[in-house]
Amino acid sequence: MNGDEEFFDAVTGFDSDNSSGEFSEASQRAPGGLPVDTSKSNGIGEAGERPPQENGIQRHRTSLPAPMFTRSDFSVWGILKKCIGLELSKITMPIVFNEPLSFLQRITEYMEHIYLVHRASRQPQALERMQCVAAFAVSAVASQWERTGKPFNPLLGETYELIREDLGFRFISEQVSHHPPVSAFHSEGLCQDFLFHGSIYPKLKFWGKSVEAEPRGTITLELLRHNEAYTWTNPTCCVHNVIIGKLWIEQYGTVEILNHSKKKLFIIYGKWTECLWGIDPAAYESFRKQERRGEPPRKAQSGISMENADTEVVDAVPEVQDTVQVIPGSRLLWRINTRPPNSAQMYNFTSFTVSLNELQTGMEKILAPTDCRLRPDIRSMENGNMDLASQEKERLEEKQREARKERAKEDTEWQTRWFRQGRNPHTGTPDWLYSGGYFERDFSGCPDIY
């Protein structure tokens, strides 16, 4: 067994793998023929021209309008060394280090493997449901593999909606706070089988050679047909060698997935870049005892290097690892989707991610005016016009500052539109909760942020 593989307890703790090994690209697709009540979806395309259809399923684009720009001619350290001591979230980075997505769209990538939630909802046994939920929680970070671009910071009041009738869900998110930055989201199954919601407020740390993002906030999944709720938090994400060397991304920390009533029932193991397997605890412990009689596993590499920023020592990219060794008696829970062949020229996006910023004909008549797809800086970057993207980014940030000054002058507080502050109904901790009403599409009170 490879000692760098991390094994996880799906109930009491979940340590993410820091392997940067190659992954198997066997595809796992959403179940076909999902029954959808389209009368409740208020989907994109109900007005104006219908998007292209193939066998009754809406087709989505498979590539971006322009390839990504090279970052090799830009020095992050040239910028960061002038900003030592400043709060990292307030440092303005050149747009070349971004990817053409808002952070609200990055959150939406949770939904790429939503078939796992639909599968969980169909399972009659609680243990089977927990396995699917654990796989879904890990699948959310798989799309970040080799993604070293920074998403655009959402503007206060910015929103993003996504309705995928083929995948059986609708999703809405809003940037509810700017300082500190907080993004709230809410998703629901079109067949009323689940609710998925939460708020994320990442805390950034600059360690000299790496940037660490700790995504604070509680994520909640409710399986409505079983009256079950699961809560967890995301792992810490770290981008190494932001000064010199090859950029690489690492996920680590503990993700504890709770349904608030179960003891240890099942063991989950695998890699966040490849696949997850599950096995009975007794069989797992027996295998581990046999392994301990042999050669001890190697220690995993530490997540953060604390070398001084002005040295030329880089954080070593983990060696290519073998694929996960499967313990006899295990069952496959999830496998990462195949990436498009031109992914490297598209910011290492997955096929799902490529479709997120697509603006189809007639869509602008239906979307909220605050939707990410309408942001001119992201749109310009996606189209390959970096100069215009930089100009628009500066303009939008200045417009946001002026609006904040006006509110301070008039002594008025910012009012969120689609979410409200409250407490998580399952943990009792502070959270942002969906107020409802977005899909009725009354956008008359939306702020002018673009």
Tab-separated table of C-alpha atoms in Angstrom:
chain	number	residue	atom	x	y	z
A	1	MET	CA	0.000	0.000	0.000
A	2	ASN	CA	1.196	3.468	-0.826
A	3	GLY	CA	1.903	5.292	2.419
A	4	ASP	CA	0.848	8.683	1.030
A	5	GLU	CA	-2.734	7.578	0.555
A	6	GLU	CA	-4.990	8.953	3.256
A	7	PHE	CA	-7.830	6.877	4.662
A	8	PHE	CA	-10.960	8.461	5.978
A	9	ASP	CA	-13.694	7.825	8.496
A	10	ALA	CA	-16.901	9.041	6.903
A	11	VAL	CA	-18.571	9.653	10.240
A	12	THR	CA	-15.990	10.993	12.675
A	13	GLY	CA	-13.423	12.602	10.414
A	14	PHE	CA	-12.230	12.962	6.838
A	15	ASP	CA	-8.593	13.764	6.061
A	16	SER	CA	-8.021	14.940	2.501
A	17	ASP	CA	-5.159	13.594	0.425
A	18	ASN	CA	-2.330	15.939	-0.552
A	19	SER	CA	-1.273	13.725	-3.424
A	20	SER	CA	-0.650	15.363	-6.759
A	21	GLY	CA	-0.567	12.005	-8.502
A	22	GLU	CA	-2.174	11.273	-11.817
A	23	PHE	CA	-5.751	10.144	-11.575
A	24	SER	CA	-7.841	7.606	-13.387
A	25	GLU	CA	-10.228	9.310	-15.778
A	26	ALA	CA	-13.075	6.824	-15.865
A	27	SER	CA	-16.193	8.943	-16.088
A	28	GLN	CA	-19.138	8.866	-13.720
A	29	ARG	CA	-22.203	10.528	-15.209
A	30	ALA	CA	-25.491	11.702	-13.824
A	31	PRO	CA	-28.321	9.207	-14.081
A	32	GLY	CA	-30.234	9.544	-17.295
A	33	GLY	CA	-33.937	10.100	-17.574
A	34	LEU	CA	-34.235	12.008	-14.305
A	35	PRO	CA	-37.903	12.991	-13.872
A	36	VAL	CA	-38.184	16.759	-13.610
A	37	ASP	CA	-41.202	18.898	-12.842
A	38	THR	CA	-40.406	21.717	-15.252
A	39	SER	CA	-43.422	23.690	-14.134
A	40	LYS	CA	-41.556	24.452	-10.910
A	41	SER	CA	-38.155	25.099	-12.397
A	42	ASN	CA	-38.622	28.604	-13.873
A	43	GLY	CA	-35.611	27.651	-15.923
A	44	ILE	CA	-33.351	29.648	-18.155
A	45	GLY	CA	-34.713	29.653	-21.659
A	46	GLU	CA	-38.417	29.881	-20.805
A	47	ALA	CA	-38.490	33.258	-22.507
A	48	GLY	CA	-36.662	34.266	-25.641
A	49	GLU	CA	-34.903	31.689	-27.770
A	50	ARG	CA	-34.592	28.158	-26.488
A	51	PRO	CA	-31.019	26.915	-26.125
A	52	PRO	CA	-29.938	24.167	-28.518
A	53	GLN	CA	-31.375	20.742	-27.739
A	54	GLU	CA	-30.127	17.252	-28.488
A	55	ASN	CA	-32.397	14.280	-27.762
A	56	GLY	CA	-34.407	16.529	-25.489
A	57	ILE	CA	-31.361	17.519	-23.401
A	58	GLN	CA	-29.952	21.025	-23.496
A	59	ARG	CA	-26.459	21.146	-24.961
A	60	HIS	CA	-23.758	23.200	-23.265
A	61	ARG	CA	-20.570	24.584	-24.721
A	62	THR	CA	-17.470	22.406	-24.585
A	63	SER	CA	-14.748	25.087	-24.765
A	64	LEU	CA	-14.075	28.694	-23.815
A	65	PRO	CA	-14.060	31.488	-26.432
A	66	ALA	CA	-10.300	32.056	-26.001
A	67	PRO	CA	-7.405	30.078	-24.462
A	68	MET	CA	-5.901	31.161	-21.160
A	69	PHE	CA	-2.989	33.604	-21.067
A	70	THR	CA	0.420	32.502	-19.888
A	71	ARG	CA	1.427	33.716	-16.443
A	72	SER	CA	5.129	33.122	-16.985
A	73	ASP	CA	5.896	36.799	-17.700
A	74	PHE	CA	4.421	38.011	-14.403
A	75	SER	CA	5.971	37.885	-10.948
A	76	VAL	CA	3.639	37.478	-7.992
A	77	TRP	CA	6.502	38.257	-5.653
A	78	GLY	CA	7.049	41.592	-7.362
A	79	ILE	CA	3.580	42.514	-6.127
A	80	LEU	CA	3.472	40.756	-2.773
A	81	LYS	CA	6.811	42.082	-1.493
A	82	LYS	CA	5.323	45.595	-1.624
A	83	CYS	CA	2.349	44.457	0.428
A	84	ILE	CA	3.974	42.728	3.405
A	85	GLY	CA	1.927	43.416	6.501
A	86	LEU	CA	-1.270	44.203	4.604
A	87	GLU	CA	-4.407	42.104	4.830
A	88	LEU	CA	-4.147	39.650	1.958
A	89	SER	CA	-7.760	40.072	0.864
A	90	LYS	CA	-7.087	43.763	0.195
A	91	ILE	CA	-4.148	43.207	-2.162
A	92	THR	CA	-5.020	43.887	-5.795
A	93	MET	CA	-3.513	41.211	-8.015
A	94	PRO	CA	-3.057	41.539	-11.787
A	95	ILE	CA	-5.928	39.998	-13.668
A	96	VAL	CA	-3.609	37.523	-15.358
A	97	PHE	CA	-3.600	35.498	-12.127
A	98	ASN	CA	-7.386	35.137	-12.220
A	99	GLU	CA	-9.554	32.592	-13.955
A	100	PRO	CA	-12.688	33.834	-15.783
A	101	LEU	CA	-15.135	32.858	-13.054
A	102	SER	CA	-16.528	34.533	-9.968
A	103	PHE	CA	-16.104	32.847	-6.589
A	104	LEU	CA	-19.886	32.392	-6.633
A	105	GLN	CA	-19.462	30.258	-9.742
A	106	ARG	CA	-16.622	28.356	-8.089
A	107	ILE	CA	-19.033	27.455	-5.258
A	108	THR	CA	-21.506	26.180	-7.851
A	109	GLU	CA	-18.992	23.515	-8.885
A	110	TYR	CA	-20.226	21.607	-5.846
A	111	MET	CA	-23.132	20.597	-8.079
A	112	GLU	CA	-21.074	18.758	-10.714
A	113	HIS	CA	-21.572	15.424	-8.942
A	114	ILE	CA	-25.115	16.079	-7.694
A	115	TYR	CA	-26.110	12.616	-8.917
A	116	LEU	CA	-24.609	11.373	-5.624
A	117	VAL	CA	-27.250	13.321	-3.691
A	118	HIS	CA	-30.057	12.000	-5.887
A	119	ARG	CA	-28.650	8.504	-5.331
A	120	ALA	CA	-28.545	9.089	-1.562
A	121	SER	CA	-32.167	10.154	-1.583
A	122	ARG	CA	-33.181	6.896	-3.261
A	123	GLN	CA	-31.392	4.649	-0.737
A	124	PRO	CA	-33.662	3.014	1.876
A	125	GLN	CA	-30.804	2.361	4.338
A	126	ALA	CA	-29.199	5.165	6.359
A	127	LEU	CA	-25.710	3.683	5.933
A	128	GLU	CA	-26.057	3.685	2.149
A	129	ARG	CA	-27.167	7.321	2.251
A	130	MET	CA	-24.178	8.325	4.376
A	131	GLN	CA	-21.762	6.782	1.909
A	132	CYS	CA	-23.207	8.820	-0.947
A	133	VAL	CA	-23.149	12.022	1.094
A	134	ALA	CA	-19.512	11.502	2.076
A	135	ALA	CA	-18.564	10.957	-1.562
A	136	PHE	CA	-20.465	14.109	-2.541
A	137	ALA	CA	-18.592	16.189	0.053
A	138	VAL	CA	-15.213	15.085	-1.330
A	139	SER	CA	-16.243	15.385	-4.978
A	140	ALA	CA	-16.695	19.120	-4.476
A	141	VAL	CA	-12.946	19.759	-4.274
A	142	ALA	CA	-11.989	17.437	-7.139
A	143	SER	CA	-12.605	20.158	-9.735
A	144	GLN	CA	-9.851	22.272	-8.142
A	145	TRP	CA	-7.152	19.788	-9.155
A	146	GLU	CA	-4.407	21.766	-10.980
A	147	ARG	CA	-6.558	24.924	-10.797
A	148	THR	CA	-4.094	27.590	-9.653
A	149	GLY	CA	-6.025	30.567	-11.035
A	150	LYS	CA	-7.796	32.846	-8.571
A	151	PRO	CA	-11.558	33.352	-9.045
A	152	PHE	CA	-12.806	36.941	-9.161
A	153	ASN	CA	-13.902	38.333	-5.810
A	154	PRO	CA	-17.692	38.798	-5.950
A	155	LEU	CA	-19.013	42.326	-5.710
A	156	LEU	CA	-21.379	43.049	-2.836
A	157	GLY	CA	-24.841	42.069	-4.037
A	158	GLU	CA	-23.539	39.927	-6.888
A	159	THR	CA	-25.570	36.784	-7.579
A	160	TYR	CA	-25.320	33.613	-9.595
A	161	GLU	CA	-28.081	31.229	-10.530
A	162	LEU	CA	-27.892	27.882	-12.280
A	163	ILE	CA	-30.770	25.671	-13.308
A	164	ARG	CA	-29.907	22.259	-14.718
A	165	GLU	CA	-33.044	20.295	-15.498
A	166	ASP	CA	-30.887	17.452	-16.828
A	167	LEU	CA	-29.181	17.197	-13.430
A	168	GLY	CA	-32.312	17.889	-11.402
A	169	PHE	CA	-31.481	21.046	-9.437
A	170	ARG	CA	-31.636	24.808	-9.269
A	171	PHE	CA	-29.087	26.960	-7.452
A	172	ILE	CA	-28.865	30.574	-6.272
A	173	SER	CA	-26.035	32.377	-4.492
A	174	GLU	CA	-25.445	35.949	-3.316
A	175	GLN	CA	-22.465	37.896	-1.997
A	176	VAL	CA	-24.001	39.022	1.282
A	177	SER	CA	-20.965	40.767	2.820
A	178	HIS	CA	-17.850	42.444	1.485
A	179	HIS	CA	-15.783	42.974	4.684
A	180	PRO	CA	-15.472	40.211	5.655
A	181	PRO	CA	-16.342	38.556	2.333
A	182	VAL	CA	-19.232	36.110	2.777
A	183	SER	CA	-20.912	34.099	0.012
A	184	ALA	CA	-24.265	32.423	0.731
A	185	PHE	CA	-25.881	29.755	-1.435
A	186	HIS	CA	-29.043	27.670	-1.625
A	187	SER	CA	-29.909	24.786	-3.936
A	188	GLU	CA	-32.915	22.538	-4.173
A	189	GLY	CA	-33.849	19.413	-6.097
A	190	LEU	CA	-36.397	19.872	-8.843
A	191	CYS	CA	-38.072	16.688	-7.558
A	192	GLN	CA	-38.130	18.059	-3.999
A	193	ASP	CA	-35.656	15.403	-2.837
A	194	PHE	CA	-33.007	17.654	-1.225
A	195	LEU	CA	-32.025	21.084	0.053
A	196	PHE	CA	-28.358	22.102	-0.037
A	197	HIS	CA	-27.288	25.387	1.524
A	198	GLY	CA	-24.538	27.212	3.366
A	199	SER	CA	-22.303	30.248	3.664
A	200	ILE	CA	-18.577	30.423	3.018
A	201	TYR	CA	-16.181	33.101	4.235
A	202	PRO	CA	-12.607	32.107	3.342
A	203	LYS	CA	-9.771	33.290	5.551
A	204	LEU	CA	-6.572	33.856	3.545
A	205	LYS	CA	-3.033	33.559	4.889
A	206	PHE	CA	0.222	34.326	3.094
A	207	TRP	CA	3.085	32.140	4.346
A	208	GLY	CA	5.905	33.561	2.238
A	209	LYS	CA	5.847	30.956	-0.504
A	210	SER	CA	2.282	29.726	-0.340
A	211	VAL	CA	-1.221	31.118	0.003
A	212	GLU	CA	-3.590	29.222	2.267
A	213	ALA	CA	-7.384	29.576	2.114
A	214	GLU	CA	-9.362	28.267	5.055
A	215	PRO	CA	-13.004	28.115	3.878
A	216	ARG	CA	-14.911	28.795	7.073
A	217	GLY	CA	-18.635	28.284	7.242
A	218	THR	CA	-21.079	25.401	7.598
A	219	ILE	CA	-22.441	23.422	4.660
A	220	THR	CA	-25.770	21.650	5.114
A	221	LEU	CA	-27.432	18.931	3.038
A	222	GLU	CA	-30.994	17.903	3.842
A	223	LEU	CA	-32.477	14.700	2.404
A	224	LEU	CA	-36.133	15.645	2.594
A	225	ARG	CA	-37.663	12.233	1.972
A	226	HIS	CA	-35.789	10.772	4.926
A	227	ASN	CA	-35.927	13.804	7.232
A	228	GLU	CA	-32.114	13.674	7.523
A	229	ALA	CA	-29.597	16.508	7.673
A	230	TYR	CA	-25.812	16.381	7.231
A	231	THR	CA	-23.362	19.177	7.999
A	232	TRP	CA	-19.654	19.620	7.268
A	233	THR	CA	-16.956	22.160	6.460
A	234	ASN	CA	-14.588	22.202	3.484
A	235	PRO	CA	-10.881	21.319	3.772
A	236	THR	CA	-8.145	23.946	3.714
A	237	CYS	CA	-6.783	24.748	0.258
A	238	CYS	CA	-3.171	25.829	-0.319
A	239	VAL	CA	-1.434	27.054	-3.489
A	240	HIS	CA	2.308	26.418	-3.253
A	241	ASN	CA	5.225	28.249	-4.883
A	242	VAL	CA	3.482	31.541	-5.591
A	243	ILE	CA	6.913	33.221	-5.692
A	244	ILE	CA	9.062	30.839	-7.710
A	245	GLY	CA	8.799	27.262	-8.892
A	246	LYS	CA	5.882	25.265	-10.249
A	247	LEU	CA	2.504	26.212	-8.833
A	248	TRP	CA	0.609	23.310	-7.319
A	249	ILE	CA	-2.500	22.995	-5.213
A	250	GLU	CA	-3.069	20.966	-2.060
A	251	GLN	CA	-6.156	20.152	0.008
A	252	TYR	CA	-5.701	19.118	3.636
A	253	GLY	CA	-7.253	19.226	7.059
A	254	THR	CA	-10.187	17.360	8.562
A	255	VAL	CA	-13.657	17.357	7.087
A	256	GLU	CA	-16.136	16.028	9.619
A	257	ILE	CA	-19.402	14.901	8.066
A	258	LEU	CA	-22.164	14.557	10.659
A	259	ASN	CA	-25.781	13.542	10.579
A	260	HIS	CA	-25.878	14.129	14.334
A	261	SER	CA	-27.087	10.630	15.311
A	262	LYS	CA	-24.727	7.902	14.001
A	263	LYS	CA	-21.745	6.015	15.414
A	264	LYS	CA	-18.851	4.668	13.324
A	265	LEU	CA	-20.494	2.461	10.730
A	266	PHE	CA	-18.389	2.604	7.591
A	267	ILE	CA	-14.907	3.496	6.385
A	268	ILE	CA	-14.255	5.687	3.338
A	269	TYR	CA	-10.827	5.828	1.679
A	270	GLY	CA	-9.293	7.114	-1.533
A	271	LYS	CA	-7.957	10.305	-3.110
A	272	TRP	CA	-9.719	13.562	-3.768
A	273	THR	CA	-8.068	13.610	-7.207
A	274	GLU	CA	-9.283	10.178	-8.229
A	275	CYS	CA	-11.928	8.077	-6.502
A	276	LEU	CA	-13.454	6.973	-3.201
A	277	TRP	CA	-14.109	3.469	-1.932
A	278	GLY	CA	-16.035	2.222	1.087
A	279	ILE	CA	-15.639	-0.830	3.293
A	280	ASP	CA	-16.945	-2.367	6.509
A	281	PRO	CA	-14.905	-1.175	9.562
A	282	ALA	CA	-14.024	-4.733	10.623
A	283	ALA	CA	-12.624	-5.597	7.181
A	284	TYR	CA	-10.738	-2.317	7.105
A	285	GLU	CA	-9.146	-2.861	10.515
A	286	SER	CA	-8.160	-6.424	9.551
A	287	PHE	CA	-6.429	-5.127	6.436
A	288	ARG	CA	-4.615	-2.421	8.397
A	289	LYS	CA	-3.324	-4.983	10.924
A	290	GLN	CA	-1.900	-7.065	8.082
A	291	GLU	CA	-0.304	-3.963	6.626
A	292	ARG	CA	1.288	-3.029	9.954
A	293	ARG	CA	3.056	-6.373	10.050
A	294	GLY	CA	4.876	-5.373	6.888
A	295	GLU	CA	6.810	-2.231	6.001
A	296	PRO	CA	5.459	0.894	7.748
A	297	PRO	CA	3.919	3.558	5.484
A	298	ARG	CA	5.861	6.659	4.620
A	299	LYS	CA	4.888	9.884	6.312
A	300	ALA	CA	2.897	12.330	4.223
A	301	GLN	CA	4.641	15.557	3.289
A	302	SER	CA	3.859	18.516	5.485
A	303	GLY	CA	1.347	20.956	4.070
A	304	ILE	CA	3.133	24.282	4.607
A	305	SER	CA	6.766	25.241	4.205
A	306	MET	CA	7.919	28.158	6.335
A	307	GLU	CA	11.057	29.091	4.379
A	308	ASN	CA	11.700	32.805	3.943
A	309	ALA	CA	10.127	34.294	0.847
A	310	ASP	CA	13.400	35.644	-0.498
A	311	THR	CA	15.065	32.227	-0.684
A	312	GLU	CA	15.011	30.095	-3.782
A	313	VAL	CA	13.837	26.963	-2.006
A	314	VAL	CA	10.513	25.777	-3.393
A	315	ASP	CA	7.873	23.453	-1.990
A	316	ALA	CA	8.417	20.120	-3.704
A	317	VAL	CA	5.514	18.881	-5.772
A	318	PRO	CA	4.554	15.452	-4.405
A	319	GLU	CA	5.806	12.598	-6.518
A	320	VAL	CA	3.413	10.930	-8.902
A	321	GLN	CA	1.541	8.316	-6.899
A	322	ASP	CA	0.045	5.024	-7.934
A	323	THR	CA	-3.719	4.875	-8.104
A	324	VAL	CA	-5.575	3.884	-4.952
A	325	GLN	CA	-4.986	0.304	-3.862
A	326	VAL	CA	-8.382	-1.262	-3.403
A	327	ILE	CA	-8.953	-3.302	-0.240
A	328	PRO	CA	-10.770	-6.581	-0.953
A	329	GLY	CA	-14.465	-6.267	-0.235
A	330	SER	CA	-14.630	-2.534	-1.019
A	331	ARG	CA	-17.241	-0.859	-3.198
A	332	LEU	CA	-16.718	2.143	-5.446
A	333	LEU	CA	-18.579	5.247	-4.233
A	334	TRP	CA	-17.363	7.945	-6.621
A	335	ARG	CA	-14.878	8.511	-9.416
A	336	ILE	CA	-13.729	11.848	-10.829
A	337	ASN	CA	-15.200	12.917	-14.168
A	338	THR	CA	-13.104	12.900	-17.314
A	339	ARG	CA	-11.741	16.346	-18.139
A	340	PRO	CA	-11.984	17.714	-21.678
A	341	PRO	CA	-8.881	17.132	-23.818
A	342	ASN	CA	-8.224	20.877	-24.066
A	343	SER	CA	-8.587	21.475	-20.313
A	344	ALA	CA	-4.983	22.725	-19.916
A	345	GLN	CA	-5.739	25.605	-22.311
A	346	MET	CA	-8.938	26.419	-20.385
A	347	TYR	CA	-7.586	27.073	-16.876
A	348	ASN	CA	-7.813	23.306	-16.170
A	349	PHE	CA	-11.602	23.565	-16.043
A	350	THR	CA	-13.812	20.494	-15.991
A	351	SER	CA	-16.574	20.142	-18.592
A	352	PHE	CA	-19.097	21.281	-15.977
A	353	THR	CA	-17.018	24.348	-15.140
A	354	VAL	CA	-16.646	25.334	-18.793
A	355	SER	CA	-20.421	25.750	-19.006
A	356	LEU	CA	-20.849	27.968	-15.926
A	357	ASN	CA	-20.205	31.362	-17.534
A	358	GLU	CA	-21.996	30.559	-20.782
A	359	LEU	CA	-24.422	33.329	-21.781
A	360	GLN	CA	-26.970	31.848	-24.151
A	361	THR	CA	-29.200	33.863	-26.448
A	362	GLY	CA	-32.047	35.497	-24.540
A	363	MET	CA	-30.607	34.606	-21.139
A	364	GLU	CA	-29.869	38.238	-20.206
A	365	LYS	CA	-33.632	38.932	-20.320
A	366	ILE	CA	-34.248	36.382	-17.579
A	367	LEU	CA	-31.221	36.648	-15.293
A	368	ALA	CA	-31.003	39.003	-12.354
A	369	PRO	CA	-28.956	42.085	-13.371
A	370	THR	CA	-26.473	41.121	-10.627
A	371	ASP	CA	-25.692	37.683	-12.108
A	372	CYS	CA	-21.995	36.824	-12.596
A	373	ARG	CA	-22.511	36.094	-16.284
A	374	LEU	CA	-23.144	39.805	-16.827
A	375	ARG	CA	-19.864	40.965	-15.224
A	376	PRO	CA	-17.904	42.745	-17.964
A	377	ASP	CA	-14.445	42.037	-16.508
A	378	ILE	CA	-14.993	38.285	-16.322
A	379	ARG	CA	-16.606	38.275	-19.767
A	380	SER	CA	-13.689	40.212	-21.273
A	381	MET	CA	-11.145	37.855	-19.722
A	382	GLU	CA	-13.014	34.833	-20.996
A	383	ASN	CA	-12.953	36.368	-24.480
A	384	GLY	CA	-9.192	36.871	-24.253
A	385	ASN	CA	-9.222	40.693	-23.944
A	386	MET	CA	-7.008	41.082	-20.876
A	387	ASP	CA	-6.545	44.865	-21.159
A	388	LEU	CA	-10.282	45.489	-21.219
A	389	ALA	CA	-10.769	42.974	-18.411
A	390	SER	CA	-8.285	44.878	-16.214
A	391	GLN	CA	-9.929	48.213	-16.986
A	392	GLU	CA	-13.388	46.855	-16.207
A	393	LYS	CA	-12.201	45.224	-12.985
A	394	GLU	CA	-10.776	48.539	-11.767
A	395	ARG	CA	-13.957	50.353	-12.769
A	396	LEU	CA	-16.200	47.926	-10.911
A	397	GLU	CA	-14.052	48.048	-7.785
A	398	GLU	CA	-14.079	51.843	-7.817
A	399	LYS	CA	-17.855	51.832	-8.319
A	400	GLN	CA	-18.173	49.537	-5.318
A	401	ARG	CA	-16.016	51.857	-3.184
A	402	GLU	CA	-18.079	54.887	-4.181
A	403	ALA	CA	-21.308	53.106	-3.312
A	404	ARG	CA	-19.875	52.218	0.103
A	405	LYS	CA	-18.931	55.865	0.698
A	406	GLU	CA	-22.453	56.983	-0.204
A	407	ARG	CA	-23.981	54.528	2.257
A	408	ALA	CA	-21.625	55.752	4.973
A	409	LYS	CA	-22.505	59.371	4.172
A	410	GLU	CA	-26.225	58.613	4.411
A	411	ASP	CA	-25.702	56.298	7.399
A	412	THR	CA	-27.536	53.423	5.701
A	413	GLU	CA	-26.793	49.720	5.987
A	414	TRP	CA	-26.448	47.376	3.040
A	415	GLN	CA	-29.547	45.239	2.599
A	416	THR	CA	-29.143	41.724	1.261
A	417	ARG	CA	-31.797	40.630	-1.217
A	418	TRP	CA	-32.091	36.845	-1.183
A	419	PHE	CA	-30.495	35.723	2.094
A	420	ARG	CA	-30.847	36.731	5.746
A	421	GLN	CA	-28.704	36.213	8.820
A	422	GLY	CA	-29.899	33.525	11.164
A	423	ARG	CA	-28.842	30.259	12.764
A	424	ASN	CA	-28.320	26.904	11.132
A	425	PRO	CA	-31.395	24.850	12.063
A	426	HIS	CA	-29.271	21.752	12.732
A	427	THR	CA	-26.122	23.083	14.408
A	428	GLY	CA	-27.407	26.305	15.963
A	429	THR	CA	-24.363	28.189	14.670
A	430	PRO	CA	-24.615	31.543	12.821
A	431	ASP	CA	-25.470	31.076	9.159
A	432	TRP	CA	-27.018	32.820	6.163
A	433	LEU	CA	-30.407	31.382	5.221
A	434	TYR	CA	-32.296	31.664	1.940
A	435	SER	CA	-35.250	34.046	2.197
A	436	GLY	CA	-36.994	32.657	-0.881
A	437	GLY	CA	-38.532	34.433	-3.839
A	438	TYR	CA	-35.612	34.508	-6.269
A	439	PHE	CA	-37.161	32.202	-8.848
A	440	GLU	CA	-40.329	34.313	-8.987
A	441	ARG	CA	-37.975	36.691	-10.862
A	442	ASP	CA	-38.983	40.052	-9.466
A	443	PHE	CA	-35.628	41.805	-9.837
A	444	SER	CA	-36.938	45.370	-9.557
A	445	GLY	CA	-35.026	46.080	-6.338
A	446	CYS	CA	-31.669	44.662	-7.364
A	447	PRO	CA	-28.685	47.023	-6.938
A	448	ASP	CA	-26.756	48.452	-9.862
A	449	ILE	CA	-23.320	46.910	-9.331
A	450	TYR	CA	-21.991	46.625	-12.903
